[in-house]
Short mmCIF file of C-alpha atoms in Angstrom, two decimals:
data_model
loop_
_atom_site.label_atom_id
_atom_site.label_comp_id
_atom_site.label_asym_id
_atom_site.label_seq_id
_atom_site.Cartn_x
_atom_site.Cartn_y
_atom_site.Cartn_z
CA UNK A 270 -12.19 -32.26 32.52
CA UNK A 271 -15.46 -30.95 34.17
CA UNK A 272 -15.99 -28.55 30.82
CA UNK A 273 -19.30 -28.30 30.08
CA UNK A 274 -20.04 -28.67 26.01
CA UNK A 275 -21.85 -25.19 26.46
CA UNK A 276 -19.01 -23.58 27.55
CA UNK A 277 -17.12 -24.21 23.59
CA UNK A 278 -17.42 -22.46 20.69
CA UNK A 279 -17.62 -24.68 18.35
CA UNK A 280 -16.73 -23.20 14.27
CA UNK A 281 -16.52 -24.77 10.94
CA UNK A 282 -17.45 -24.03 7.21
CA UNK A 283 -20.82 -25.77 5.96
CA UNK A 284 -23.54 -26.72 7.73
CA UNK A 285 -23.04 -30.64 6.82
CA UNK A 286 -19.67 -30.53 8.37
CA UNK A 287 -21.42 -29.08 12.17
CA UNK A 288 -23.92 -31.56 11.62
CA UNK A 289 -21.37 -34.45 11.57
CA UNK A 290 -19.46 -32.90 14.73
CA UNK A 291 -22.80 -33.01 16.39
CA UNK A 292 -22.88 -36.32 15.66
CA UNK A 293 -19.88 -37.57 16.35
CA UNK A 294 -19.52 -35.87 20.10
CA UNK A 295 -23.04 -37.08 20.67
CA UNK A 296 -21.45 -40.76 20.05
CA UNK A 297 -18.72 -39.99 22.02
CA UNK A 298 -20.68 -38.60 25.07
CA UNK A 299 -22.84 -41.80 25.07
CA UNK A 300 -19.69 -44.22 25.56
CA UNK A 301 -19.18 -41.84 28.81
CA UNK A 302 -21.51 -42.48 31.83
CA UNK A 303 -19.84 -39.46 33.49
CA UNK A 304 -20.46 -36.91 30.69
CA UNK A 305 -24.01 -38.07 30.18
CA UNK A 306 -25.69 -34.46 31.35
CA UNK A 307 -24.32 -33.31 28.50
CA UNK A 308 -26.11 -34.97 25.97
CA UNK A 309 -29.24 -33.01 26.40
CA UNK A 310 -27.01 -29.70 25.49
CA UNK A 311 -25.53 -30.61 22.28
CA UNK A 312 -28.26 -29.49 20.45
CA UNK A 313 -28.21 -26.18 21.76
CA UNK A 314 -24.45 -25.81 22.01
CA UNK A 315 -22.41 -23.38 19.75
CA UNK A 316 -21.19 -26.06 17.12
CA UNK A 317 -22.09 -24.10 14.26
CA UNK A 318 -20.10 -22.56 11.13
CA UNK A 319 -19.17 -19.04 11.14
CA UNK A 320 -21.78 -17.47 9.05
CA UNK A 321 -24.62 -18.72 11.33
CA UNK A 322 -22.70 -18.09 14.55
CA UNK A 323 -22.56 -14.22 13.19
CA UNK A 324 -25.60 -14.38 12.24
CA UNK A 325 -26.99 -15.24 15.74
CA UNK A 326 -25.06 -12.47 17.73
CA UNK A 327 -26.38 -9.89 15.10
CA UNK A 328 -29.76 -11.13 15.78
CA UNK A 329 -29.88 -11.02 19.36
CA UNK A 330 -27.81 -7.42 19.08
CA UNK A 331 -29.91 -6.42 16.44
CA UNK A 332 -31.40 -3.11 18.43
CA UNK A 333 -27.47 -2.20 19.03
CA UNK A 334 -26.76 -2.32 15.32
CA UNK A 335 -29.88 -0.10 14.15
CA UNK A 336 -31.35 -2.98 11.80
CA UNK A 337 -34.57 -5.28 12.11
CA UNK A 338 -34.18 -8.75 13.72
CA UNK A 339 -35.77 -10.18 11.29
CA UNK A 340 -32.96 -9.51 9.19
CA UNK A 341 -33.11 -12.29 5.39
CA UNK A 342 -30.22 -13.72 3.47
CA UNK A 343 -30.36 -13.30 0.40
CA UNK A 344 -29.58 -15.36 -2.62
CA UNK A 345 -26.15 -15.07 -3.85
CA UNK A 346 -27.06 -15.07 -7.49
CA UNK A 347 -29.95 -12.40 -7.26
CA UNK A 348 -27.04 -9.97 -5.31
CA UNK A 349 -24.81 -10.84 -8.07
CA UNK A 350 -27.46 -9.95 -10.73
CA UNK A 351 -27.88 -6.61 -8.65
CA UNK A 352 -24.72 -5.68 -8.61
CA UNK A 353 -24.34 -6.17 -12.49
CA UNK A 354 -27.53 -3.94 -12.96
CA UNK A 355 -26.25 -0.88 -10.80
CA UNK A 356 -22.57 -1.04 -12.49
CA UNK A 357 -24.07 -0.67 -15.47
CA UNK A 358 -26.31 2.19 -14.28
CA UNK A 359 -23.02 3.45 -13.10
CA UNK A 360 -20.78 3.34 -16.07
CA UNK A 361 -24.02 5.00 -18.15
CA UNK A 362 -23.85 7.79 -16.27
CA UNK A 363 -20.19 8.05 -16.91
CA UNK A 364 -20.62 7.73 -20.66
CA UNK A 365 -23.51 10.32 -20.87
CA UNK A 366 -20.79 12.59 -18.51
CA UNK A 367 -18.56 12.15 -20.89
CA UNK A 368 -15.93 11.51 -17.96
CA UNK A 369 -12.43 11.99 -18.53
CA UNK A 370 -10.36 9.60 -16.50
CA UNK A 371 -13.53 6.96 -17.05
CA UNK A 372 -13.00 7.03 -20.97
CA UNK A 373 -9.48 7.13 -20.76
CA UNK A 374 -9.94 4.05 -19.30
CA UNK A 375 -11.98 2.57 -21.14
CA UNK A 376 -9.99 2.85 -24.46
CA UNK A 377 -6.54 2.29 -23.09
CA UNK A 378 -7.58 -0.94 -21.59
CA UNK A 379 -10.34 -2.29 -23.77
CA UNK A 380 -10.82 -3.47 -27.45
CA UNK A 381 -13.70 -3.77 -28.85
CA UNK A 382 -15.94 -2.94 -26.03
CA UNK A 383 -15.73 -2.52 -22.00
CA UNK A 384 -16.68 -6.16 -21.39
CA UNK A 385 -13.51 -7.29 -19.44
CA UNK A 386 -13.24 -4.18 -17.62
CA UNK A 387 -16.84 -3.97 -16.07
CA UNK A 388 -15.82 -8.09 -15.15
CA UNK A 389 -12.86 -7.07 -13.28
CA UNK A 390 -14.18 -4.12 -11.57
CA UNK A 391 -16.97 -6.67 -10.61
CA UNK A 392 -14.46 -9.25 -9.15
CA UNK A 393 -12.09 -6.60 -7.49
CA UNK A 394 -15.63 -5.64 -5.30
CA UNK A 395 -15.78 -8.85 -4.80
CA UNK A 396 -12.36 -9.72 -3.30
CA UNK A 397 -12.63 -6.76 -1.24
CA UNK A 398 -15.71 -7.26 0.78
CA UNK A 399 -13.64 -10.18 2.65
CA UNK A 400 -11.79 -6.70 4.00
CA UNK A 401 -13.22 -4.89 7.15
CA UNK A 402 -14.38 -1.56 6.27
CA UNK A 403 -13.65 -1.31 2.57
CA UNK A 404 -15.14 2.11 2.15
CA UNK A 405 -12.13 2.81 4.31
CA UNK A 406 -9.51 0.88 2.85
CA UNK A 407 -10.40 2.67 -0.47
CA UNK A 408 -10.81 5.48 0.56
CA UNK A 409 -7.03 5.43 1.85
CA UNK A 410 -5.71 3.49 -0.86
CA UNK A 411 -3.87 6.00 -2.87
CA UNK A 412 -2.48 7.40 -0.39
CA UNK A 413 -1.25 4.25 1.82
CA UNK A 414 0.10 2.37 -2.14
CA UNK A 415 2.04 5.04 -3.90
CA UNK A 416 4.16 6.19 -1.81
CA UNK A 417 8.41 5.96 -1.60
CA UNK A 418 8.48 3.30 0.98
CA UNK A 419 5.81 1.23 -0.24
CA UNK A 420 6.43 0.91 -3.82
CA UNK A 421 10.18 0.27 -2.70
CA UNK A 422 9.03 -2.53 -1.05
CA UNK A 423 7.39 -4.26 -4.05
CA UNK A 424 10.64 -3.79 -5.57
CA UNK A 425 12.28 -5.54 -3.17
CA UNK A 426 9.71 -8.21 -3.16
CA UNK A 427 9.71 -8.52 -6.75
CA UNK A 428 13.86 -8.76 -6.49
CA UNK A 429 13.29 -11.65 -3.79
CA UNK A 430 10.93 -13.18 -6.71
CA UNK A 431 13.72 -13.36 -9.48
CA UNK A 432 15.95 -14.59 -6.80
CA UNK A 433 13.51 -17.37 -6.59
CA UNK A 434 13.29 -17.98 -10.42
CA UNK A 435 17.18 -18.18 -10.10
CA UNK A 436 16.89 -20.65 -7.78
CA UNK A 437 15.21 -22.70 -10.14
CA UNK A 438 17.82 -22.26 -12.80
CA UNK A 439 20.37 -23.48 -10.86
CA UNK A 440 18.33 -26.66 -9.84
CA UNK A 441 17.65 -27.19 -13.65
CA UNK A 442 21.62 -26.32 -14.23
CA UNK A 443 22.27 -28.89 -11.67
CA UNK A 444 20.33 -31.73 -13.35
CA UNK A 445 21.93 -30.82 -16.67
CA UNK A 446 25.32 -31.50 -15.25
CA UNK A 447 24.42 -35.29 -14.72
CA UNK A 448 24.64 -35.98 -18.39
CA UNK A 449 27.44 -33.53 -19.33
CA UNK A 450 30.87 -32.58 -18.11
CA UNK A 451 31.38 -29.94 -16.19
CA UNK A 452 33.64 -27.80 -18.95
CA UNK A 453 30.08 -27.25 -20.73
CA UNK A 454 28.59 -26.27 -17.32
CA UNK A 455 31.27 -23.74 -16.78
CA UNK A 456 30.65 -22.30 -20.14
CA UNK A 457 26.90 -21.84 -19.44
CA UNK A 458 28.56 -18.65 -17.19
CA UNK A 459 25.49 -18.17 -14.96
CA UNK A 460 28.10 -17.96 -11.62
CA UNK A 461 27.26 -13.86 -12.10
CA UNK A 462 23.78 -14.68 -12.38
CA UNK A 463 23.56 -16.68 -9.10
CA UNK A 464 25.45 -14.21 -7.29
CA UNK A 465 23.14 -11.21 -8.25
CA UNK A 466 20.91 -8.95 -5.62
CA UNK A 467 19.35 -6.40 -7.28
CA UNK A 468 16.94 -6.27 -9.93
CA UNK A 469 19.84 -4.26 -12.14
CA UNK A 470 22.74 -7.23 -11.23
CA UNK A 471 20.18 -9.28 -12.31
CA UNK A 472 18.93 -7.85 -15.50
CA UNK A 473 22.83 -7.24 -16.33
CA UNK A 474 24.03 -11.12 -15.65
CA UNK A 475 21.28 -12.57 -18.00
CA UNK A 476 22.86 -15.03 -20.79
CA UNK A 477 20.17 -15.70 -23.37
CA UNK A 478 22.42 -17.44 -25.91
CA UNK A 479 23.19 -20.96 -24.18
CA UNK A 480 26.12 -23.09 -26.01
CA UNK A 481 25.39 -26.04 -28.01
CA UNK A 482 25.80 -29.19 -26.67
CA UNK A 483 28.16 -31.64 -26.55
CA UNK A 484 27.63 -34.13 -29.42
CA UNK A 485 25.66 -37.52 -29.19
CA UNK A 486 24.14 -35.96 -25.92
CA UNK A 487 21.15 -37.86 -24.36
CA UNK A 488 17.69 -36.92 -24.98
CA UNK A 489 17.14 -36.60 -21.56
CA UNK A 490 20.41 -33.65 -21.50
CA UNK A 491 18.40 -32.18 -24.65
CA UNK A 492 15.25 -32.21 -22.56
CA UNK A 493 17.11 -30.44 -20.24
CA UNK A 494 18.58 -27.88 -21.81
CA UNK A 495 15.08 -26.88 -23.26
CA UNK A 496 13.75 -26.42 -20.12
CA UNK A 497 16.64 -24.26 -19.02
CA UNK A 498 16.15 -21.93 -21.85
CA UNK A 499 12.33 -21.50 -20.92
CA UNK A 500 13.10 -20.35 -17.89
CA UNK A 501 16.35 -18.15 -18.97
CA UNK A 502 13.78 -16.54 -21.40
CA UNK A 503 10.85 -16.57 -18.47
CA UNK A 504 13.06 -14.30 -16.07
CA UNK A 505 14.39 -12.39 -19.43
CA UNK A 506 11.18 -11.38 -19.69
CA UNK A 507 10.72 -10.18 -16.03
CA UNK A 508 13.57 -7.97 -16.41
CA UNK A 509 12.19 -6.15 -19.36
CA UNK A 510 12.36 -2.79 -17.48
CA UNK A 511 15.70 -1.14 -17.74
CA UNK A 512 15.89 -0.12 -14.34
CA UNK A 513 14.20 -0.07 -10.71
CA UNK A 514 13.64 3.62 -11.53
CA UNK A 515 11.50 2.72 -14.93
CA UNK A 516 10.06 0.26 -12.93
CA UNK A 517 8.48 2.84 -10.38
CA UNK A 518 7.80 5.53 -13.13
CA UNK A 519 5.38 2.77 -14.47
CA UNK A 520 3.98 2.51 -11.54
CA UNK A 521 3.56 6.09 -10.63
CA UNK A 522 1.64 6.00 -13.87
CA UNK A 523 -1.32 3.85 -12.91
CA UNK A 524 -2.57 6.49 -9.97
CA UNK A 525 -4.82 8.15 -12.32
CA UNK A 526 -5.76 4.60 -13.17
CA UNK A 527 -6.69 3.59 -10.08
CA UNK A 528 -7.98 6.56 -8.73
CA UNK A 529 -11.17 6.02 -11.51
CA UNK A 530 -11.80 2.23 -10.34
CA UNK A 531 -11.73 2.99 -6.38
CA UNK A 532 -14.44 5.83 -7.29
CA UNK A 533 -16.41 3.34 -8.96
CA UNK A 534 -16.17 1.18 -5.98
CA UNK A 535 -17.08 3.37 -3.94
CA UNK A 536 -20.40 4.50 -5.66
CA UNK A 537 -21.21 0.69 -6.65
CA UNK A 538 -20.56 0.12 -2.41
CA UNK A 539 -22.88 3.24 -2.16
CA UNK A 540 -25.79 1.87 -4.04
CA UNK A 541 -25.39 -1.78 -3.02
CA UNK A 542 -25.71 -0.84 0.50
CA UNK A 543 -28.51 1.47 0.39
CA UNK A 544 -30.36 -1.40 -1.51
CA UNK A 545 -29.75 -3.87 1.11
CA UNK A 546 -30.38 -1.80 3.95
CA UNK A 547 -33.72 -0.59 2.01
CA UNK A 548 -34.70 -4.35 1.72
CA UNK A 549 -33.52 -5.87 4.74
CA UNK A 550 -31.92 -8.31 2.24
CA UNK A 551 -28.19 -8.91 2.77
CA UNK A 552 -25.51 -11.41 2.00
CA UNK A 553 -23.36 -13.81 4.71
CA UNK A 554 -20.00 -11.70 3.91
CA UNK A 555 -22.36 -8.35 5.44
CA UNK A 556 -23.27 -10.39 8.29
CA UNK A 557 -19.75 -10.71 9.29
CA UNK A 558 -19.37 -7.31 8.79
CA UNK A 559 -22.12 -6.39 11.14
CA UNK A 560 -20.87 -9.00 13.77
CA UNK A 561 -16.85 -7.29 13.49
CA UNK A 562 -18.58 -3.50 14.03
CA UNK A 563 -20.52 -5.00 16.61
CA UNK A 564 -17.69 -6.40 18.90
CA UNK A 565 -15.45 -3.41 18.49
CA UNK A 566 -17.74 -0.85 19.24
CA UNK A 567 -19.34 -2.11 22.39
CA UNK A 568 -17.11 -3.11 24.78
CA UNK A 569 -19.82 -4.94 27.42
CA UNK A 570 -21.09 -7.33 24.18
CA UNK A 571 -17.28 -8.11 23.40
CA UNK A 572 -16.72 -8.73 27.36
CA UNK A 573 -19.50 -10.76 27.70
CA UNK A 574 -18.44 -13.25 24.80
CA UNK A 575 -14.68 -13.06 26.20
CA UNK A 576 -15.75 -14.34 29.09
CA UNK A 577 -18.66 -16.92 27.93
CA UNK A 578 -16.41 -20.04 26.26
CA UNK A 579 -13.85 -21.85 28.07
CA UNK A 580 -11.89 -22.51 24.50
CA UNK A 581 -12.88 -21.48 20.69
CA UNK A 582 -12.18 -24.80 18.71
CA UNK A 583 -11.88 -23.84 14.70
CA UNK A 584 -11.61 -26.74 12.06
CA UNK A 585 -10.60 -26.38 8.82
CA UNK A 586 -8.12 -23.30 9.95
CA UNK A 587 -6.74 -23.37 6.82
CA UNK A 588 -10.12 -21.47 5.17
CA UNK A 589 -10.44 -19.26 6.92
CA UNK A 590 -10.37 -15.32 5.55
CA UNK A 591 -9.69 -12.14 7.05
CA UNK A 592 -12.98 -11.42 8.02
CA UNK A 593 -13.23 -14.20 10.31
CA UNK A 594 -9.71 -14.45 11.54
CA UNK A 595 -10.47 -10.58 13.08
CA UNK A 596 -13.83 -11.89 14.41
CA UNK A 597 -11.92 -14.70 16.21
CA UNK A 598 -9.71 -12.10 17.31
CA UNK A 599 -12.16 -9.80 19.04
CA UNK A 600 -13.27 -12.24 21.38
CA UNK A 601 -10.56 -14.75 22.47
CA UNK A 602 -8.40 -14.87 25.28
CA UNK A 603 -5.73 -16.96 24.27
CA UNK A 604 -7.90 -20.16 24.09
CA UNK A 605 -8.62 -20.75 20.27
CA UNK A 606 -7.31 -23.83 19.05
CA UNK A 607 -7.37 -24.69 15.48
CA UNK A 608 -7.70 -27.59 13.32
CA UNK A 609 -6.17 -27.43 9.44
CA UNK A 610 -4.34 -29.03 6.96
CA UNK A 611 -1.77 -27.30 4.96
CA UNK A 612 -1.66 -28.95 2.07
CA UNK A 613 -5.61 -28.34 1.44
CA UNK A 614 -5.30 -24.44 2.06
CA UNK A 615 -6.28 -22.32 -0.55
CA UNK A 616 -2.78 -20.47 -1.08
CA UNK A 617 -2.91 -16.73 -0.99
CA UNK A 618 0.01 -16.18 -3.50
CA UNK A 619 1.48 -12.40 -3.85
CA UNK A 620 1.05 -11.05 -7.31
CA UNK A 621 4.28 -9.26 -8.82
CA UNK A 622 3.40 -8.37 -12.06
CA UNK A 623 4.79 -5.65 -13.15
CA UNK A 624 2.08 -3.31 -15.16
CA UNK A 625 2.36 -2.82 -18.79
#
């Protein structure tokens, strides 16, 4: 359509997989005599995967961002081995502090030693450098997560969860009335439960004690009925809380809790940084960091890549993170279109459990 190949922006994940789209255009191209000036601008054309693309602009933008050009990736292991060394150096200092909150951490949540906990605090830094601006979503945190309107609507999410579990009662109820008559599936009295809507209807309308069945049943009904009393006992055990109240006391009672691991964060972010930024050494997940600050805070760059690609093609949609999804974001103009497949997405469940 008279589009030039250096006029796309062309994004994927792994370097094998923009090699192959290289390769497959470049066959393409060949088989048409009209497109034939492009061939000689494939290799120079944006088909690239995201990392390297952000990786480019903060390169060439280098002077913009304060940082050397020659900026080096470093390996993911020797970061990870870094980051292990200064949370230790961290929770040292807290022992020799003799911190409050920190030990009252430590021994309502640990055993025989602080093993798990230094793991998780580890991950959770992890899973939040795919955010923009952690030190500023932490920062907020307590404030933005317990308050009235959020915490109501966890509730309500976790309500909307049971429903679900319900959902899967009756299915299992409904398969069970195949191989019995339906005087034993009236006695099973869940009609309550399937009509409940709040977590307290729900709790209430809970039969634990399912009747016997009828004799010389199938094993297939016996089967059955085993599987419906997991799952009567699985959403028992959801509802442990008396009320929605309880429920939010509990949570109320983590702040102190969390207000000890975001301050950890924030001091392992602290020291992580200043290494990097000491040793020109940082990881891809920084880079798209830099590339994100970049865009938003000078206009003319952002312009200037708004206007340079006729369309932003994406494959493999379906993995892509926050991180890149706002990158995308900051530069298109209504002309990205995405490739993905559904049922290879890496699902991004919601967590509702409720805290011990």
């Amino acid at each position: 359509e008279g589009v030039s190949i250096d006029e796309l922006l062309i994004l994927t994940f792994t370097n094998a997989a923009a090699a192959e789209m290289k390769d497959r255009i470049r066959k393409k191209i060949k088989e048409n005599n009209n497109l034939l000036d492009n061939l000689e601008k494939i290799d120079n054309a944006y088909i690239t995967t995201f990392d390297a693309y952000a990786l480019s602009l903060v390169k060439k933008y280098s002077h913009l961002l304060n940082i050397p050009k020659d900026i080096k990736i470093a390996d993911n292991t020797f970061i990870d081995i870094k980051k292990e060394e200064l949370l230790n150096e961290i929770f040292e200092k807290y022992y020799r502090e003799n911190n409050e909150k920190f030990l009252k951490l430590i021994d309502d949540f640990s055993l025989k030693d602080d093993k798990e906990i230094f793991e998780n605090i580890l991950s959770l830094y992890n899973k939040i450098s795919n955010i923009f601006d952690k030190e500023d979503y932490l920062k907020n945190y307590i404030k933005d997560y317990y308050i009235e309107e959020n915490i109501n609507k966890y509730i309500r999410e976790y309500e909307s969860y049971l429903k679900e579990k319900i959902k899967e009662i009756k299915n299992i109820e409904k398969k069970l009335s195949l191989y019995v008559d339906g005087t034993y599936i009236e006695k099973l009295g869940f009609q309550k439960l399937y009509n409940s809507e709040t977590y307290e209807e729900i709790k209430e309308n809970i039969e634990t004690k399912l009747p016997r069945l009828p004799s010389k049943s199938d094993e297939e009904a016996k089967d059955i009925k085993k599987e419906l009393t997991k799952e009567i006992k699985s959403l028992e055990e959801l509802t442990k809380y008396e009320n929605t109240k309880q429920i939010k006391e509990t949570i109320y009672k983590t702040k102190d809790y969390a207000r000890i691991i975001i301050e950890i964060l924030l001091k392992l972010n602290k020291k992580i940084s200043k290494y990097k930024k000491e040793n020109n050494l940082y990881e891809f997940i920084d880079i798209s960091n830099m590339a994100i600050n970049l865009l938003k805070e000078n206009e003319e760059v952002r312009k200037k890549l708004k206007e340079k690609y006729y369309e932003i093609l994406i494959d493999e949609y379906q993995d892509t993170n926050d991180l890149q999804e706002l990158f995308v974001s900051l530069i298109e103009k209504n002309n990205v279109y995405m490739v993905g497949d559904i049922k290879q997405s890496i699902q991004k469940h919601k967590s509702y459990t409720i805290q011990k």
